Short mmCIF file of C-alpha atoms in Angstrom, two decimals:
data_model
loop_
_atom_site.label_atom_id
_atom_site.label_comp_id
_atom_site.label_asym_id
_atom_site.label_seq_id
_atom_site.Cartn_x
_atom_site.Cartn_y
_atom_site.Cartn_z
CA MET W 1 -31.84 -9.44 -133.30
CA GLY W 2 -31.01 -10.05 -129.70
CA HIS W 3 -31.93 -8.02 -126.34
CA LEU W 4 -27.93 -6.90 -126.35
CA ALA W 5 -27.87 -5.81 -130.03
CA ARG W 6 -30.94 -3.71 -129.36
CA LEU W 7 -29.47 -2.22 -126.26
CA PHE W 8 -26.37 -1.24 -127.57
CA ILE W 9 -27.72 0.23 -130.66
CA LEU W 10 -29.92 2.34 -128.29
CA LEU W 11 -26.63 3.11 -126.34
CA LEU W 12 -24.73 4.29 -129.48
CA PRO W 13 -25.35 8.12 -129.42
CA THR W 14 -24.19 8.34 -125.70
CA PHE W 15 -20.98 6.47 -126.91
CA LEU W 16 -20.43 8.87 -129.88
CA LEU W 17 -21.11 12.12 -127.43
CA SER W 18 -18.56 10.53 -124.98
CA SER W 19 -15.66 10.95 -127.71
CA PRO W 20 -13.21 13.38 -126.52
CA ALA W 21 -13.85 16.99 -126.99
CA ASN W 22 -10.71 17.60 -128.05
CA SER W 23 -10.34 14.72 -130.78
CA ALA W 24 -11.25 15.97 -134.33
CA VAL W 25 -12.37 12.18 -135.58
CA GLN W 26 -14.68 9.46 -134.31
CA GLY W 27 -14.66 6.29 -133.42
CA ASN W 28 -16.80 5.53 -136.01
CA ASP W 29 -14.10 6.92 -138.38
CA PHE W 30 -11.68 3.97 -137.64
CA ILE W 31 -14.52 1.44 -138.26
CA GLU W 32 -15.12 3.05 -141.80
CA VAL W 33 -11.39 2.53 -142.36
CA PHE W 34 -11.21 -0.92 -140.73
CA GLU W 35 -13.85 -1.90 -143.57
CA LYS W 36 -12.08 -0.19 -146.34
CA LEU W 37 -8.48 -1.74 -145.54
CA SER W 38 -10.10 -5.38 -144.66
CA GLY W 39 -13.09 -5.60 -146.54
CA LYS W 40 -16.82 -5.86 -144.87
CA HIS W 41 -16.94 -8.99 -142.79
CA PRO W 42 -20.72 -9.17 -141.35
CA GLY W 43 -21.03 -10.49 -137.31
CA VAL W 44 -17.05 -10.18 -137.26
CA ARG W 45 -15.23 -7.55 -134.93
CA LYS W 46 -13.65 -4.84 -136.97
CA GLY W 47 -10.58 -4.82 -135.47
CA HIS W 48 -8.46 -7.66 -134.41
CA ALA W 49 -11.09 -9.87 -136.40
CA LYS W 50 -9.06 -13.16 -136.14
CA GLY W 51 -8.87 -14.47 -132.69
CA VAL W 52 -9.06 -17.85 -130.59
CA CYS W 53 -11.38 -18.12 -126.88
CA ALA W 54 -9.73 -19.15 -123.67
CA LEU W 55 -10.81 -19.54 -120.39
CA GLY W 56 -8.79 -19.21 -117.26
CA SER W 57 -8.40 -18.08 -113.72
CA PHE W 58 -6.77 -15.26 -111.87
CA SER W 59 -4.93 -15.36 -108.68
CA PRO W 60 -3.88 -11.64 -106.86
CA SER W 61 -0.61 -11.31 -105.50
CA LYS W 62 -0.70 -9.90 -101.54
CA GLU W 63 1.12 -7.22 -103.15
CA SER W 64 -1.02 -5.96 -105.34
CA ALA W 65 -4.02 -4.92 -102.05
CA LEU W 66 -1.87 -2.56 -101.14
CA TYR W 67 -1.73 -0.22 -104.43
CA SER W 68 -5.31 -0.91 -105.26
CA HIS W 69 -8.62 -1.29 -103.04
CA ALA W 70 -10.35 -3.06 -106.17
CA ASN W 71 -11.92 -6.51 -105.87
CA LEU W 72 -10.10 -7.60 -108.45
CA PHE W 73 -7.11 -7.92 -105.96
CA SER W 74 -8.88 -9.20 -102.61
CA GLY W 75 -7.05 -12.13 -102.60
CA GLN W 76 -9.27 -14.93 -104.45
CA ASP W 77 -9.28 -16.43 -107.18
CA ILE W 78 -11.31 -14.64 -109.93
CA LYS W 79 -12.70 -16.32 -113.78
CA ALA W 80 -10.86 -14.82 -116.52
CA SER W 81 -12.71 -14.77 -120.08
CA ILE W 82 -9.33 -14.57 -122.62
CA ARG W 83 -8.96 -13.47 -126.62
CA PHE W 84 -5.97 -14.14 -127.98
CA SER W 85 -5.76 -12.15 -131.67
CA MET W 86 -4.46 -10.84 -134.61
CA ALA W 87 -4.04 -6.94 -135.17
CA GLY W 88 -6.10 -5.47 -138.23
CA GLY W 89 -9.87 -6.48 -139.58
CA ASN W 90 -8.87 -9.63 -141.57
CA PRO W 91 -10.10 -12.60 -140.51
CA TYR W 92 -8.15 -14.78 -142.56
CA ALA W 93 -4.78 -12.74 -141.53
CA ASP W 94 -1.63 -14.03 -141.94
CA GLU W 95 0.16 -15.25 -138.49
CA THR W 96 3.08 -15.39 -139.69
CA ALA W 97 3.04 -11.62 -140.48
CA ARG W 98 5.09 -8.71 -138.49
CA SER W 99 1.91 -7.60 -137.08
CA PRO W 100 1.19 -6.87 -133.58
CA ARG W 101 -1.24 -9.80 -131.80
CA GLY W 102 -3.52 -8.64 -129.37
CA ILE W 103 -5.12 -10.15 -126.10
CA GLY W 104 -8.21 -9.00 -124.43
CA VAL W 105 -8.89 -10.31 -120.63
CA GLN W 106 -12.46 -10.05 -118.68
CA PHE W 107 -12.06 -10.68 -115.16
CA SER W 108 -15.66 -11.46 -113.49
CA LEU W 109 -15.44 -9.76 -110.13
CA PRO W 110 -17.09 -11.36 -106.99
CA ASN W 111 -19.91 -8.79 -106.96
CA GLY W 112 -20.94 -9.41 -110.35
CA ALA W 113 -18.88 -6.43 -111.73
CA VAL W 114 -16.23 -6.94 -114.31
CA HIS W 115 -12.80 -5.86 -115.01
CA ASN W 116 -11.18 -5.38 -118.75
CA ILE W 117 -7.77 -5.19 -120.33
CA ALA W 118 -6.93 -5.29 -124.23
CA GLY W 119 -3.29 -4.95 -124.74
CA LEU W 120 -0.69 -5.57 -127.73
CA THR W 121 2.27 -7.52 -128.31
CA THR W 122 4.13 -4.23 -128.97
CA PRO W 123 5.11 -2.04 -126.14
CA VAL W 124 3.51 1.24 -127.76
CA PHE W 125 0.78 2.31 -130.49
CA PRO W 126 1.39 3.57 -133.75
CA GLY W 127 0.33 7.11 -133.21
CA LYS W 128 0.29 9.53 -130.37
CA ASP W 129 -3.49 10.74 -131.26
CA PRO W 130 -6.73 9.21 -132.64
CA GLU W 131 -5.97 12.19 -135.73
CA THR W 132 -2.48 10.52 -135.98
CA PHE W 133 -3.25 7.17 -136.04
CA LEU W 134 -6.20 7.75 -138.46
CA GLY W 135 -3.74 9.53 -140.81
CA LEU W 136 -1.62 6.38 -140.76
CA LEU W 137 -4.23 4.21 -141.86
CA LYS W 138 -5.97 6.48 -144.79
CA THR W 139 -2.17 6.22 -146.24
CA LEU W 140 -2.82 2.53 -146.33
CA LEU W 141 -5.80 2.47 -148.24
CA PRO W 142 -4.98 1.43 -151.95
CA ASN W 143 -4.93 4.04 -154.83
CA GLU W 144 -6.90 3.95 -158.12
CA GLN W 145 -4.47 1.15 -159.36
CA GLY W 146 -5.03 -0.83 -156.31
CA LYS W 147 -2.14 -0.68 -154.58
CA VAL W 148 -0.83 0.97 -151.38
CA ASP W 149 1.82 3.90 -152.12
CA PHE W 150 4.56 3.28 -150.02
CA ALA W 151 6.51 6.43 -150.75
CA LYS W 152 3.53 8.20 -149.30
CA LEU W 153 2.97 6.07 -146.12
CA ALA W 154 6.89 6.61 -145.47
CA GLU W 155 6.53 10.44 -145.89
CA TYR W 156 3.67 10.10 -143.28
CA ARG W 157 6.01 8.24 -140.97
CA GLN W 158 8.78 10.67 -140.90
CA ALA W 159 5.94 13.68 -140.67
CA HIS W 160 4.92 11.99 -137.59
CA PRO W 161 7.42 10.63 -135.67
CA SER W 162 5.34 9.23 -133.42
CA THR W 163 4.27 6.33 -136.06
CA LEU W 164 7.88 5.28 -136.08
CA PRO W 165 8.29 3.50 -132.30
CA GLN W 166 6.06 0.48 -133.48
CA PHE W 167 6.85 -0.07 -136.50
CA ASN W 168 10.63 -0.01 -135.58
CA TRP W 169 9.67 -2.46 -132.90
CA LEU W 170 7.94 -4.75 -135.32
CA GLN W 171 11.12 -4.83 -137.56
CA SER W 172 13.75 -5.96 -135.20
CA HIS W 173 11.36 -8.64 -133.53
CA ASN W 174 9.91 -11.69 -134.93
CA PRO W 175 6.56 -12.55 -134.16
CA PRO W 176 5.43 -14.93 -131.48
CA SER W 177 5.51 -18.63 -132.13
CA SER W 178 2.80 -19.42 -129.62
CA TYR W 179 0.44 -16.69 -127.93
CA THR W 180 1.74 -17.89 -124.65
CA ARG W 181 5.06 -17.33 -125.57
CA ALA W 182 4.69 -13.66 -126.01
CA GLN W 183 4.63 -10.31 -123.88
CA TYR W 184 1.82 -8.62 -124.11
CA PHE W 185 1.61 -4.52 -123.20
CA GLY W 186 -1.56 -2.44 -121.94
CA ILE W 187 0.20 0.42 -123.61
CA HIS W 188 -2.02 3.29 -121.68
CA ALA W 189 -1.45 4.63 -118.31
CA PHE W 190 -3.94 3.46 -115.60
CA TYR W 191 -4.33 4.38 -111.60
CA LEU W 192 -4.36 2.54 -109.06
CA VAL W 193 -6.29 3.58 -106.13
CA ASP W 194 -6.04 2.72 -102.90
CA GLU W 195 -8.46 2.64 -99.73
CA LYS W 196 -6.96 5.81 -99.08
CA GLY W 197 -7.74 7.84 -101.90
CA GLN W 198 -3.52 7.40 -102.97
CA LYS W 199 -3.28 7.02 -106.98
CA THR W 200 -0.37 4.79 -108.17
CA LYS W 201 0.20 6.03 -112.31
CA PHE W 202 1.14 2.56 -114.22
CA LYS W 203 0.94 0.71 -116.85
CA TRP W 204 0.19 -3.30 -116.88
CA ARG W 205 2.08 -6.07 -118.78
CA LEU W 206 1.54 -9.74 -119.28
CA VAL W 207 4.91 -12.10 -119.03
CA PRO W 208 4.64 -15.23 -119.91
CA ASP W 209 5.78 -17.52 -117.23
CA GLU W 210 7.33 -20.00 -120.10
CA GLY W 211 9.42 -17.11 -121.67
CA GLU W 212 9.14 -15.37 -124.71
CA LEU W 213 9.93 -17.44 -127.81
CA PRO W 214 9.49 -15.71 -131.14
CA LEU W 215 9.16 -17.60 -134.69
CA THR W 216 12.67 -18.09 -136.60
CA GLU W 217 13.16 -16.81 -140.12
CA GLU W 218 12.62 -20.23 -141.38
CA GLN W 219 9.67 -20.73 -139.44
CA MET W 220 8.10 -17.52 -140.75
CA ALA W 221 8.86 -18.57 -144.57
CA GLN W 222 7.21 -22.20 -143.97
CA LEU W 223 4.57 -22.02 -141.72
CA PRO W 224 0.68 -21.83 -142.77
CA LYS W 225 -1.08 -18.66 -142.23
CA SER W 226 -3.08 -19.83 -139.45
CA PHE W 227 -1.45 -21.83 -136.76
CA LEU W 228 -1.88 -20.17 -133.73
CA ALA W 229 -5.26 -20.90 -132.59
CA LYS W 230 -4.62 -25.11 -132.96
CA LYS W 231 -1.30 -24.52 -131.13
CA LEU W 232 -3.21 -22.72 -128.14
CA GLN W 233 -5.03 -25.56 -128.06
CA GLN W 234 -2.61 -28.25 -128.01
CA GLU W 235 -0.39 -26.56 -125.20
CA LEU W 236 -3.48 -26.36 -123.29
CA SER W 237 -4.61 -30.07 -123.80
CA ASP W 238 -0.94 -30.63 -122.30
CA GLY W 239 -1.15 -28.36 -119.33
CA GLN W 240 -1.74 -24.83 -118.11
CA ARG W 241 -0.23 -21.70 -119.52
CA SER W 242 0.07 -18.98 -117.17
CA PHE W 243 1.24 -15.40 -117.19
CA ASP W 244 2.35 -13.03 -114.66
CA LEU W 245 0.29 -9.72 -114.42
CA GLN W 246 2.64 -6.75 -113.96
CA ALA W 247 2.35 -2.80 -112.99
CA ILE W 248 5.11 -0.92 -114.53
CA ILE W 249 5.08 2.04 -111.90
CA GLY W 250 5.42 5.25 -113.34
CA GLU W 251 6.89 8.46 -112.21
CA ALA W 252 5.81 11.90 -112.69
CA GLN W 253 7.36 12.87 -115.67
CA ASP W 254 6.03 9.70 -117.54
CA PRO W 255 3.29 10.83 -120.16
CA VAL W 256 0.09 9.64 -119.51
CA ASN W 257 -1.61 10.96 -122.62
CA ASP W 258 0.95 9.86 -125.53
CA PRO W 259 0.34 6.04 -126.07
CA SER W 260 3.02 5.89 -128.52
CA GLN W 261 5.88 6.81 -125.76
CA ALA W 262 7.17 3.82 -123.67
CA TRP W 263 8.38 4.27 -120.00
CA PRO W 264 11.97 3.43 -119.33
CA GLU W 265 12.77 0.40 -118.48
CA SER W 266 14.11 1.62 -115.13
CA ARG W 267 10.70 1.98 -113.77
CA LYS W 268 9.95 -0.30 -110.40
CA VAL W 269 7.80 -3.35 -111.41
CA ILE W 270 5.54 -4.75 -109.12
CA SER W 271 3.38 -8.08 -109.70
CA LEU W 272 -0.50 -8.07 -109.64
CA GLY W 273 -1.03 -11.89 -109.76
CA LYS W 274 -1.04 -14.93 -112.07
CA LEU W 275 -3.31 -15.38 -115.10
CA THR W 276 -3.47 -18.78 -115.81
CA MET W 277 -5.47 -20.34 -119.01
CA HIS W 278 -7.20 -23.63 -118.44
CA SER W 279 -8.76 -24.22 -121.79
CA ALA W 280 -9.09 -23.23 -125.37
CA GLY W 281 -11.07 -23.14 -128.65
CA ASP W 282 -14.81 -22.35 -127.76
CA ASP W 283 -16.66 -19.31 -128.79
CA HIS W 284 -17.81 -17.67 -125.28
CA CYS W 285 -15.15 -14.53 -125.72
CA GLU W 286 -17.20 -13.36 -129.32
CA LYS W 287 -19.74 -12.27 -127.24
CA ILE W 288 -17.72 -10.32 -125.35
CA ASN W 289 -16.70 -6.39 -125.95
CA TYR W 290 -13.09 -5.84 -124.41
CA ASP W 291 -13.27 -2.63 -123.86
CA PRO W 292 -10.51 -1.40 -121.70
CA ASN W 293 -12.38 1.48 -120.03
CA VAL W 294 -14.31 -0.90 -118.33
CA LEU W 295 -12.36 -1.00 -114.77
CA ALA W 296 -13.28 -1.79 -111.09
CA LYS W 297 -13.29 0.19 -108.46
CA GLY W 298 -9.81 0.83 -106.97
CA VAL W 299 -8.64 1.41 -111.11
CA LEU W 300 -8.99 4.93 -112.98
CA PRO W 301 -8.31 5.52 -116.50
CA SER W 302 -5.98 8.04 -117.53
CA SER W 303 -6.83 10.82 -119.28
CA ASP W 304 -4.95 9.32 -122.97
CA PRO W 305 -7.23 10.37 -125.70
CA VAL W 306 -6.61 7.30 -127.36
CA LEU W 307 -7.81 5.30 -124.40
CA LYS W 308 -10.83 7.13 -123.99
CA LEU W 309 -12.08 7.06 -127.94
CA ARG W 310 -11.17 2.99 -127.92
CA SER W 311 -14.85 2.59 -125.94
CA VAL W 312 -16.33 4.35 -128.70
CA ALA W 313 -14.97 2.32 -131.37
CA TYR W 314 -15.48 -0.82 -129.35
CA ALA W 315 -19.30 -0.25 -128.73
CA ILE W 316 -19.79 0.36 -132.22
CA SER W 317 -18.02 -2.45 -133.57
CA PHE W 318 -19.54 -4.55 -130.64
CA ALA W 319 -23.21 -3.03 -132.00
CA LYS W 320 -22.38 -4.13 -135.79
CA ARG W 321 -21.01 -7.53 -134.70
CA VAL W 322 -24.15 -9.02 -132.23
CA SER W 323 -26.42 -7.39 -135.18
CA GLY W 324 -24.70 -9.50 -137.98
CA ASN W 325 -23.41 -6.18 -139.77
#
């Protein structure tokens, strides 16, 4: 077992104690459900198991420095380690399925620190809090006959309406044809902090410069279950691909503790900078824990209980992965 694995295992009790005090569930509850749903895959992420690494850089906009004193926005290009992925714990997930795609980005800051973001191709999360999301996952567990009880699932969704926005969004949007032709949403609220300590509530999103391009119904029926990693490598061999990192500026009435709710489309949007991908296909990102609570000074997390619990679940998953469990 490597030094990094031992360190994370030693730190796990601290992470567990940092679970939201008002949460009835713990990070390990999600790890256990993911393994029951997708099987145990030693050395593999427990969530977003199937993915591909990319290397790139981030060039901040001038406007970003007006909102935050973070050195992420200091004006110089920043190295970015990126991982695109499929939702769920199945490392063989079907890439034509109506499920979220994910992105994790780790920005290497000039002072040696890092800033992480992690998002989905859906603008909302499938539950207002950890308890609701865990209950939803449990309804997907097979019954004694080895089948999912879809009637029970539908009943749960109706009884817990915060699970419906993401489900409805996925039903009305075909999955992306490429990892580079999709929008990614941060889902959770954060705060930009300027030099005077003024806080600005925001949610981030990544908008592809080439525009979104979903799969057609015909492509969904005919494409193989795995094509996204190969397509990304082909795209980047032909040239760079880029996203505009944007901040959706929240207003006083916009909730910060319910990721199942999207803010109104009328909110002000600013560009924080350009994320450019240069290459893909190595395995460097498999050593990275994309905990979205690891932030540069000048950016703060909100009180969202789902966001808080993600640190715990990510830490447990990372420790299991690097120790080969």
